[in-house]
Coordinates of C-alpha atoms in Angstrom, one line a residue:
Chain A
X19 CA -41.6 145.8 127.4
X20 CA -40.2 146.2 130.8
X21 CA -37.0 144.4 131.7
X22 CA -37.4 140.9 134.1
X23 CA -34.0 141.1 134.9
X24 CA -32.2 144.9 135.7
X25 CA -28.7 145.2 137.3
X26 CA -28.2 148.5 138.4
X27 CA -24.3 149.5 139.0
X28 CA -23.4 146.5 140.9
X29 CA -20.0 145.7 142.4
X30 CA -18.6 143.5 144.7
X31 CA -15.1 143.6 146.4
X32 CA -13.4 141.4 148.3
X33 CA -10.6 143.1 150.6
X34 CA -8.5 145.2 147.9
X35 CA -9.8 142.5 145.2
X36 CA -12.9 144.0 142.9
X37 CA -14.5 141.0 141.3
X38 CA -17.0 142.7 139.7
X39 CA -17.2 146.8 139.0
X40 CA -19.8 148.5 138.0
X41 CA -21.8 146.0 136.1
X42 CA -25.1 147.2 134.7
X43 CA -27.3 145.5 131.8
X44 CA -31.1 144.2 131.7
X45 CA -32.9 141.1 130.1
X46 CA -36.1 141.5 128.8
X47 CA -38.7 138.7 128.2
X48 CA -37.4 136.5 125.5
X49 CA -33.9 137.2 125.7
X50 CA -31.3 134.6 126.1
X51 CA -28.3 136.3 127.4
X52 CA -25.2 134.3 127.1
X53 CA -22.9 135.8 129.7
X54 CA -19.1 135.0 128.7
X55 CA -15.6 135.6 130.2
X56 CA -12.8 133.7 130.9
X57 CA -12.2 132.0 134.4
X58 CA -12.5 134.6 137.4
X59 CA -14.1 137.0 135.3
X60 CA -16.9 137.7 137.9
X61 CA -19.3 135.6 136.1
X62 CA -20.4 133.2 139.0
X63 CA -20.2 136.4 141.0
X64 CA -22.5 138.8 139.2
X65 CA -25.0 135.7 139.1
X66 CA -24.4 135.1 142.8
X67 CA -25.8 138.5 143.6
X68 CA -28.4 138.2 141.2
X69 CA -29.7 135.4 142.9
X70 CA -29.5 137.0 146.3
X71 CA -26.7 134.9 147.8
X72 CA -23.2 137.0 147.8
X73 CA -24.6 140.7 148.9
X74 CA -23.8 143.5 147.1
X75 CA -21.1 146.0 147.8
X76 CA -22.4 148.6 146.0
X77 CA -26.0 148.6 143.3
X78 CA -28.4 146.4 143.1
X79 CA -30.3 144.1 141.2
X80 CA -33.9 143.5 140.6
X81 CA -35.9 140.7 138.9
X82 CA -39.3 141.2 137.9
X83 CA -39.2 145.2 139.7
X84 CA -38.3 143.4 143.1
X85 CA -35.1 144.7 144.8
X86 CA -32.8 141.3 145.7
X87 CA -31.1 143.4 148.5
X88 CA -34.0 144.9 150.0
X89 CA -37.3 142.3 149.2
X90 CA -34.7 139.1 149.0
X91 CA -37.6 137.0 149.1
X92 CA -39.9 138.3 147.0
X93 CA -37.2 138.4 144.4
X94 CA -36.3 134.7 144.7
X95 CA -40.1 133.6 144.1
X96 CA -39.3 134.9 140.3
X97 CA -36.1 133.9 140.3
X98 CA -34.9 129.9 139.2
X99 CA -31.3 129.7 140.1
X100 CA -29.2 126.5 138.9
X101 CA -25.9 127.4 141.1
X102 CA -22.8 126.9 139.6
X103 CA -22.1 122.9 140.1
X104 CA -25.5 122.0 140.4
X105 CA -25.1 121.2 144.3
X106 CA -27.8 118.6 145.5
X107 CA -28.5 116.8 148.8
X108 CA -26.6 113.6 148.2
X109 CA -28.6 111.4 150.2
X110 CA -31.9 112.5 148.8
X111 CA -34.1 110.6 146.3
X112 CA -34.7 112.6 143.5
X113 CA -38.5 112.8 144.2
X114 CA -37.4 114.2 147.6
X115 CA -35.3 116.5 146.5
X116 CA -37.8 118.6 143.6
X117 CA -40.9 117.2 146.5
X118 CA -38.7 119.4 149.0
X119 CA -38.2 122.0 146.7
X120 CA -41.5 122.4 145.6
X121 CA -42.5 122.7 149.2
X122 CA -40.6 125.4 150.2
X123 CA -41.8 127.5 146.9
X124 CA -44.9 127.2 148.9
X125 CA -46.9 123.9 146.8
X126 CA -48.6 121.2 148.8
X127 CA -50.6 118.1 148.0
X128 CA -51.2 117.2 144.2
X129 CA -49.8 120.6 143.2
X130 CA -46.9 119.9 144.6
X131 CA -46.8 116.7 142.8
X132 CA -47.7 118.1 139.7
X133 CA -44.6 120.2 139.6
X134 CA -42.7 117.9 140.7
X135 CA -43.8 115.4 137.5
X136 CA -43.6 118.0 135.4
X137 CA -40.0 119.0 136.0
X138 CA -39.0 115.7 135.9
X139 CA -40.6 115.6 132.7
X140 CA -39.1 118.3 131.0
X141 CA -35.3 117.0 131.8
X142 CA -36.4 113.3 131.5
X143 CA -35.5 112.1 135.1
X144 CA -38.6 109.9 135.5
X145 CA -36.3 106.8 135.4
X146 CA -34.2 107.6 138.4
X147 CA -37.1 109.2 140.3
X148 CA -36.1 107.2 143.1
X149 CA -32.7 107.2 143.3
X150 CA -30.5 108.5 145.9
X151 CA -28.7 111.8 143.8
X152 CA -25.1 110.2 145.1
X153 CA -25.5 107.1 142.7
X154 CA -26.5 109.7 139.8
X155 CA -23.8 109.9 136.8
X156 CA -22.8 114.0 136.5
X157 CA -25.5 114.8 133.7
X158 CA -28.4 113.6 135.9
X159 CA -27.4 115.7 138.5
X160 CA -27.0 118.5 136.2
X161 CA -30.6 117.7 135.6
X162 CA -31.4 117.6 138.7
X163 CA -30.2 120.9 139.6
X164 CA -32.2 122.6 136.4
X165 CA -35.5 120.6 137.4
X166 CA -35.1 122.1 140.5
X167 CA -34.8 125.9 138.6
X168 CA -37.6 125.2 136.3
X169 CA -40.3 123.5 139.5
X170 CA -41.8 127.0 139.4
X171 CA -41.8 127.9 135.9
X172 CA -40.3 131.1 136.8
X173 CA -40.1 134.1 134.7
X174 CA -36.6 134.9 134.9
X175 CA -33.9 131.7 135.1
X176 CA -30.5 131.8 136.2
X177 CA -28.0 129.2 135.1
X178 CA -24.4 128.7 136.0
X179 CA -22.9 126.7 133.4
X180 CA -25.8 124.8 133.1
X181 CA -24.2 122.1 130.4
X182 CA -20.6 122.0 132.3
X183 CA -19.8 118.1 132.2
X184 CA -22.6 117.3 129.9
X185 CA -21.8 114.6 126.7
X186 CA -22.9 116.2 123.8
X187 CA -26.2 114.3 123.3
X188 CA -27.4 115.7 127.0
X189 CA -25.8 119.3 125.9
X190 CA -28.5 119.1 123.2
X191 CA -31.3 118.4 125.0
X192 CA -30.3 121.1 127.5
X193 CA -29.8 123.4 124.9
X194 CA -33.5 122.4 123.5
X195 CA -35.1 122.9 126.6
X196 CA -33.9 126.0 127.0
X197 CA -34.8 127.4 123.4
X198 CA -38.0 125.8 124.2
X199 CA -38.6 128.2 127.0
X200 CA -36.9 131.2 125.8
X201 CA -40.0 133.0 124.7
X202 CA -41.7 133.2 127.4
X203 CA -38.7 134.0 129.9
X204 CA -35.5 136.0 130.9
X205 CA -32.5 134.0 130.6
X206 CA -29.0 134.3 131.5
X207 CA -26.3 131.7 131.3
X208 CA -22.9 131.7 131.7
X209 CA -20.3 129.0 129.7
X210 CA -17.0 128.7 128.6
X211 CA -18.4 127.6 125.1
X212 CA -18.9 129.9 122.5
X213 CA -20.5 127.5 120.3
X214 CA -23.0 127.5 122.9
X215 CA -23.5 131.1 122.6
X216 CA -24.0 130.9 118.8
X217 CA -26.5 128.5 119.2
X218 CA -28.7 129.5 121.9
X219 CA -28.3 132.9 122.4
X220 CA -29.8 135.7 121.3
X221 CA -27.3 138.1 122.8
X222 CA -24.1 137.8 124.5
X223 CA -22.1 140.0 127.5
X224 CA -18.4 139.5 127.5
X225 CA -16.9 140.2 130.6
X226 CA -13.4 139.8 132.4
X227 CA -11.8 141.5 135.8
X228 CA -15.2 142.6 136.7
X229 CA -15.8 144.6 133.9
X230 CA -18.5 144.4 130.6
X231 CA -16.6 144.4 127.6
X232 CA -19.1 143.7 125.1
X233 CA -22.4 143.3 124.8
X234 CA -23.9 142.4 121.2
X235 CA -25.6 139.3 119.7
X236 CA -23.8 136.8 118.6
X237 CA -23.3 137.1 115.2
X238 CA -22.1 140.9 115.0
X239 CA -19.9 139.8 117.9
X240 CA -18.7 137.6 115.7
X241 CA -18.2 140.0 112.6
X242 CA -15.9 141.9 114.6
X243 CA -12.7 139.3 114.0
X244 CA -12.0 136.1 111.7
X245 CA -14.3 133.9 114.7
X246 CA -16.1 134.5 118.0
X247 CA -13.0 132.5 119.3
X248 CA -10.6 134.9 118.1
X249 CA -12.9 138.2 119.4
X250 CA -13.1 136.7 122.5
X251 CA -9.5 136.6 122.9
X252 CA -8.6 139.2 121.3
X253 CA -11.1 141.4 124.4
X254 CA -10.4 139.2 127.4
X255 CA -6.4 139.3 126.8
X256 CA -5.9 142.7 126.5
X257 CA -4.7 144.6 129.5
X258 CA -6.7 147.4 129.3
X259 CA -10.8 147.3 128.0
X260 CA -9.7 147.2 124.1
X261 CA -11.5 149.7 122.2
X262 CA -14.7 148.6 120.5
X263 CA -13.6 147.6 116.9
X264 CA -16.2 148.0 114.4
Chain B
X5 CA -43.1 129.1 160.3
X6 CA -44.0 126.0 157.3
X7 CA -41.0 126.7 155.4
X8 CA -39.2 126.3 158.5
X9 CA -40.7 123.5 159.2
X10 CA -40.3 122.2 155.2
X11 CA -36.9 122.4 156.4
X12 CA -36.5 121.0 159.2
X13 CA -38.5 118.2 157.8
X14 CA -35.3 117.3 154.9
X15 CA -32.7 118.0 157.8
X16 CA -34.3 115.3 160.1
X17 CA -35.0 112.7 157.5
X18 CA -31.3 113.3 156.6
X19 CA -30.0 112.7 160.1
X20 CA -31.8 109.1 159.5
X21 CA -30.3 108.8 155.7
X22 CA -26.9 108.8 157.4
X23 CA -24.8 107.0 160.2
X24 CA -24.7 110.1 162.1
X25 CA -28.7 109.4 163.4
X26 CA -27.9 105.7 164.5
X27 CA -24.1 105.8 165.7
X28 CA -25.5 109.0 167.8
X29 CA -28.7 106.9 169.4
X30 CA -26.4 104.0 170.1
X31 CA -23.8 106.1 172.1
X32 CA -26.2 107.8 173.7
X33 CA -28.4 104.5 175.4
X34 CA -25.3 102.8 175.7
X35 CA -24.0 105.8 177.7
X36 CA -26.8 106.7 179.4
X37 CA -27.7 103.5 180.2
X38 CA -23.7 102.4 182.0
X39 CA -23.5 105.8 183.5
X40 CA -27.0 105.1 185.4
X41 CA -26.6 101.7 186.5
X42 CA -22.7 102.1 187.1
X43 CA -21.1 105.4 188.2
X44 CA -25.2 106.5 189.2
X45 CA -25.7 103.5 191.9
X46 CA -29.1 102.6 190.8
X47 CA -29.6 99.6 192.3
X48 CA -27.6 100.5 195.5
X49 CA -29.5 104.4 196.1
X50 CA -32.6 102.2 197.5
X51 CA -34.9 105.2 195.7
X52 CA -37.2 104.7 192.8
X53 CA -36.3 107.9 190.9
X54 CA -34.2 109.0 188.0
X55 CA -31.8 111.3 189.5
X56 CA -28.4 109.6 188.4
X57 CA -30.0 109.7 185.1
X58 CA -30.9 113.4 185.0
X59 CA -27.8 114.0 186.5
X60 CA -25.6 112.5 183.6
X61 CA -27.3 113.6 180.7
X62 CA -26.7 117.1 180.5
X63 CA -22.8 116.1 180.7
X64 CA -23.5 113.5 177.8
X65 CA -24.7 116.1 175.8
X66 CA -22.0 118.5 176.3
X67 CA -20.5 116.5 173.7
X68 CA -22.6 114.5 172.0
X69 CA -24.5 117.9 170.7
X70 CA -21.7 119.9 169.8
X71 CA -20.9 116.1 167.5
X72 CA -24.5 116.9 166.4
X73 CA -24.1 120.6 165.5
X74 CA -20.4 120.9 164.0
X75 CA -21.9 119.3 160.5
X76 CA -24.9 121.3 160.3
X77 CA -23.4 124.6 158.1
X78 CA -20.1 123.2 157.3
X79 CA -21.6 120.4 155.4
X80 CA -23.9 122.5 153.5
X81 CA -20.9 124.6 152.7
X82 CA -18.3 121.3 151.4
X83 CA -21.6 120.1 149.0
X84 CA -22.4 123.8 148.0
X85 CA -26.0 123.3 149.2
X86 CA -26.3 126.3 151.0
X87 CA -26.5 127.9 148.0
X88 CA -29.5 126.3 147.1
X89 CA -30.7 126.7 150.0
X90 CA -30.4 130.2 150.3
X91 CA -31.5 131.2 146.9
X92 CA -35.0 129.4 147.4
X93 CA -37.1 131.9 148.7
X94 CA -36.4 131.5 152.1
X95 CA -35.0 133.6 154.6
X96 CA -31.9 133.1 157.1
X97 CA -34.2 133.2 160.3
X98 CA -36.2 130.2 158.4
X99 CA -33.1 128.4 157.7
X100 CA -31.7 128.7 161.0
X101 CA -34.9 127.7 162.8
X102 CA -35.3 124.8 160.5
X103 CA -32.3 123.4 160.9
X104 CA -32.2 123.8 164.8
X105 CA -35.9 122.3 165.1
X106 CA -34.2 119.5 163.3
X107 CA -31.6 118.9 165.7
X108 CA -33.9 119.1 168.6
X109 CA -36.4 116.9 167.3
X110 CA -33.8 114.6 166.9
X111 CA -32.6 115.2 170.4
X112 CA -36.1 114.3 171.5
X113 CA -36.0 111.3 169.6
X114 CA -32.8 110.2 171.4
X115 CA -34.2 110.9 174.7
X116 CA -37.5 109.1 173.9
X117 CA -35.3 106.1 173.6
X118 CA -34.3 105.6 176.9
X119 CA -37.9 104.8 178.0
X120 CA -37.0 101.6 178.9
X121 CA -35.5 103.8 182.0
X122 CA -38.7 104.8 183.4
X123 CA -40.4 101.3 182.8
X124 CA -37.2 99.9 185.0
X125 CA -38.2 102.4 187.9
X126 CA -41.8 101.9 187.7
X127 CA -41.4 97.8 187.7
X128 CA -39.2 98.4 190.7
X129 CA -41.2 100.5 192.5
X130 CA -43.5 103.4 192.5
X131 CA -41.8 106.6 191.3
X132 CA -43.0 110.3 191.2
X133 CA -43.4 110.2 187.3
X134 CA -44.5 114.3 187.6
X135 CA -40.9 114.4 188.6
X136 CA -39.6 112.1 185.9
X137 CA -41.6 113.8 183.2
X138 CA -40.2 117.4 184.5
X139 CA -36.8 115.8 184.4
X140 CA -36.9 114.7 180.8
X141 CA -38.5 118.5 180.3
X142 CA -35.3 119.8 182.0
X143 CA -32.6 117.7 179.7
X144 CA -34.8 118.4 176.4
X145 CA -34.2 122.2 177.6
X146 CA -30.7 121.5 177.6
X147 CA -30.2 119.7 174.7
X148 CA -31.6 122.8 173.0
X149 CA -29.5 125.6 174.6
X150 CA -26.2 122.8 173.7
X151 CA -27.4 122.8 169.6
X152 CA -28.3 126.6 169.6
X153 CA -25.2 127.4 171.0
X154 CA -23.3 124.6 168.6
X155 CA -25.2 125.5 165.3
X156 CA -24.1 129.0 165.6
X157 CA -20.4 128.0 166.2
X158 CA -20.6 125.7 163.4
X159 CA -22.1 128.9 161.0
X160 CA -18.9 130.4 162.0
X161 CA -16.0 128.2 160.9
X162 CA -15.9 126.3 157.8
X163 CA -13.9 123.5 159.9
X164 CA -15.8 120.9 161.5
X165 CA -13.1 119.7 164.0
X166 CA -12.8 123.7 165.2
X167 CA -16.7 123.9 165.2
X168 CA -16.7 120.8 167.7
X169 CA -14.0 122.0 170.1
X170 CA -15.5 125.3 170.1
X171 CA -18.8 124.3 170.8
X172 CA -17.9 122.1 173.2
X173 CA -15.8 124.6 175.1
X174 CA -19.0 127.4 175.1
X175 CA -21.1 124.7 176.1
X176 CA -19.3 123.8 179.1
X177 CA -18.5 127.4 180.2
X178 CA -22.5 127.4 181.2
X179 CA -22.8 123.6 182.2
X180 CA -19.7 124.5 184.8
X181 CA -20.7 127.8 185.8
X182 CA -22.8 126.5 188.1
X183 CA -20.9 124.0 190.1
X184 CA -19.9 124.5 193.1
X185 CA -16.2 124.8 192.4
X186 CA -16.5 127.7 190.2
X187 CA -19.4 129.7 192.3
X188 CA -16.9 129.0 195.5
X189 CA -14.1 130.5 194.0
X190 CA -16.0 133.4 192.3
X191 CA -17.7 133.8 195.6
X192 CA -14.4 134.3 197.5
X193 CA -12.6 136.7 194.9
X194 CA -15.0 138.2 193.0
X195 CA -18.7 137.8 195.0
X196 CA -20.6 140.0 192.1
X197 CA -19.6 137.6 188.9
X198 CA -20.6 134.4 191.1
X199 CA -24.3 135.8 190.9
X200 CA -24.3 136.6 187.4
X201 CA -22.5 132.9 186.8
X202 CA -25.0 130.9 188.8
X203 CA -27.7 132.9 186.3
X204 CA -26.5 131.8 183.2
X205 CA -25.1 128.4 184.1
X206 CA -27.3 125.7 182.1
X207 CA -27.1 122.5 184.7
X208 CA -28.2 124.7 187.6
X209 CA -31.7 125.6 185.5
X210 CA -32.3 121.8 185.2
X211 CA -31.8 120.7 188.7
X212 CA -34.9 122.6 189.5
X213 CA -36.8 120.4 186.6
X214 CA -34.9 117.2 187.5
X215 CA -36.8 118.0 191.5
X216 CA -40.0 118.5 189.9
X217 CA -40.2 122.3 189.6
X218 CA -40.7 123.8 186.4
X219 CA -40.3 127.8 187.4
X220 CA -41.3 130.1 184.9
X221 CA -38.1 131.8 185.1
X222 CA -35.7 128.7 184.2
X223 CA -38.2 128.5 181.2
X224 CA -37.7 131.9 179.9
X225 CA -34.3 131.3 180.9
X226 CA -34.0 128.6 178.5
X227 CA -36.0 130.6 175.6
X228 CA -34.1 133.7 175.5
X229 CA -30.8 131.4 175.7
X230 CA -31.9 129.5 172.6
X231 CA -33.4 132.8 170.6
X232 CA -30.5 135.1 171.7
X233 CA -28.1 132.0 169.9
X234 CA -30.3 131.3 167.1
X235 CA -30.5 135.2 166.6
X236 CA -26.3 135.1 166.4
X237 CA -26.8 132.2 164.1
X238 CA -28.9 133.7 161.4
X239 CA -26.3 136.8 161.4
X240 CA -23.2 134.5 161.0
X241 CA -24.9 132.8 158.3
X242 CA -25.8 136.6 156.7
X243 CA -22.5 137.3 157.0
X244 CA -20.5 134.0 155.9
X245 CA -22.7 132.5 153.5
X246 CA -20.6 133.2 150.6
X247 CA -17.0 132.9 152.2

């Protein structure tokens, strides 16, 4: 099967800085790629580009076949992004916010509405429908942010540290949502926990100053040392790229 | 043009979720309204027209726009929004356009407001409201020209306080370039820039509308000002989005 998601060579510099060099992987359908790396890596920044917002300086991506560079529109209709932070209009209801969401996706009338109940559904937010997002604890408007990214049911999802800030019990039910959907879409999301990674994912990209590291699933990543803790540190402290242990 | 639109619709129910929509109103009546009656001489001119009125609000604007336009990227910027806004599937043009059809909406709204105005002159006597309506035309123009030239400013600079300063100072480069101080001087000295600054000087377009006379030049005047700004707009926002 064809890959939803295909980065093609990307970089990004910034002045003499290169935050991300000559990244290339694809996702296919039913993949959850875990994308790991310590702070600064280029994490938000691959997924940035992905996503169409920070433009390339050098490759592309494409999601579903379309170029993000060169049919950014197109690209996005496929795309559901949860930015990094899950920013929200503060003064917005939730039901505004996903209504005016699902509106600019293109859905009017009882479609729209039907979306709109639907992603509130999936990330339980029917009780605060009608609250303004600024009186929202930080999980809801972590959920807020993915209803928004799930509106569409797109094929390929993009999350930025989707359960950053989340109490354990609401990390769980992100974390079953998106195993729930994982068959039927492309998924990338990046975290700091590795735990995560072991749980959800079904393969995981290591990455720090720009560069891919590793890329395995899970559990041979973790074969390589005496924990996935301990690999992980082991790659992302080095100086140089270490070289692939067996 | 409905995701545009989509837009504009969230940016203008914003204005109202916020101070910003009423403190903005107030100023403006209250202003509008002491400026008229006060400085303006209504009661004293012994005419039953709007003149002092049409006269004032294009210096009003000068900074009550710019007050308008300095949040409009920079606050999408502090709460990350444009983000989200960016990676929906619109593009830049749409965003832009949205966000200035807001603002001028809103502007409209504002101006609506001081109908009492034109009841005042019509209870008092019998005004030429062809020329009032042309008038109100004329500042609407303005107020558009003021937030095109603002929200581009404000795409610029993450800084509010810099976007205002800066969008007030453009924005009185083309209200003054038509007064008679500056096309006197530049007449004098330098007799081929006082043309081209009586061209592209905002308040003298509008004194034609505030007379009555809506010429088909001040109107595409007034569009290719707004579209050549919006245009700079949508490539500073290209450029900056991610900065």
């Amino acid at each position: 099967m064809s890959a939803l998601i295909e980065i093609d060579r990307l970089s990004k510099r910034f002045g003499a800085f290169t935050a991300v060099d000559d990244v290339s992987f694809a996702v296919a359908r039913g993949e959850v790629l875990g994308f790991l790396g310590p702070n600064g890596a280029g994490k938000s920044t691959t997924m940035k580009m992905l996503a169409g917002f920070v433009t390339p300086s050098a490759g592309t991506a494409r999601i579903c076949g379309e170029d993000v560079v060169e049919r950014p529109v197109a690209a996005k209709k496929h795309l559901g992004y949860l930015p990094e932070g899950a920013p929200t209009y503060p003064e917005m209801t939730v039901a505004g916010f996903l209504g005016f969401a699902a509106r600019v996706r293109g859905y009017r009338g009882s479609e729209a509405a039907d979306r709109v109940a639907h992603a509130m559904r999936l990330t339980t937010l029917e009780g605060v429908r009608l609250q303004p997002i600024e009186t929202l604890s930080k999980g809801f408007k972590r959920r807020v942010g993915l209803a928004q990214s799930l509106l569409h049911d797109p094929p390929v999802l993009v999350l930025d540290e989707p359960t950053d800030g989340l109490d354990p019990n609401q990390k769980h039910e992100v974390r079953r949502l998106i195993g729930q959907m994982a068959p039927t879409k492309a998924i990338i999301i990046s975290t700091h926990i590795l735990e995560e990674v072991s749980a959800i994912c079904t393969r995981a990209i290591i990455i720090a100053r720009g560069r891919v590291l590793a890329d395995s699933t899970p559990a041979e990543l973790s074969r390589r040392g005496p924990s996935l803790d301990a690999v992980f540190r082991e790659l992302t402290m080095a100086p140089r790229p270490a070289p692939e242990a067996a | 043009m409905r995701t545009a639109l989509t837009i504009a619709r969230r940016e203008l129910a914003g204005y109202f979720a916020t101070p910003v929509a009423y403190v903005f109103i107030v100023i403006f009546l209250v202003m509008t309204g002491a400026l008229t009656f006060t400085l303006g001489n209504f009661f004293n001119r012994g005419t039953a027209d709007l003149q002092p009125f049409f006269g004032f609000v294009p210096w009003l604007f000068l900074f009550l726009v710019p007050a308008l336009t300095m949040r409009l990227w920079a606050e999408e910027r502090r709460l990350g929004t444009i983000e989200l806004l960016l990676t929906l599937p619109v593009t830049q043009g749409q965003a832009v356009l949205g966000k200035f059809l807001a603002a001028w909406a809103f502007c409209g709204i504002a101006l609506a407001l001081t109908f009492p105005l034109v009841i005042t002159v019509n209870y008092l006597g019998n005004p030429d409201n062809g020329v009032i309506a042309t008038g109100y035309i004329g500042c609407l123009l303005v107020a558009g020209a003021y937030l095109a030239v603002g929200a581009a400013i404000s795409a610029l600079t993450k800084n509010q306080v810099v976007a205002f300063v800066l969008a007030v100072a453009v924005c009185f480069v083309f209200a003054a370039a038509g007064s008679p101080v500056v096309t006197e001087f530049l007449s004098v000295r330098l007799p081929v820039l006082a043309e081209i600054a009586r061209g592209v000087s905002v308040t003298d377009r509008l004194s034609g509308f505030s007379r009555g006379v809506v010429a088909l030049r001040d109107i595409v005047f007034f569009a290719s000002f707004i579209g050549f700004w919006l245009f700079a707009n949508a490539v500073a926002v290209d450029h900056r989005k991610a900065d």
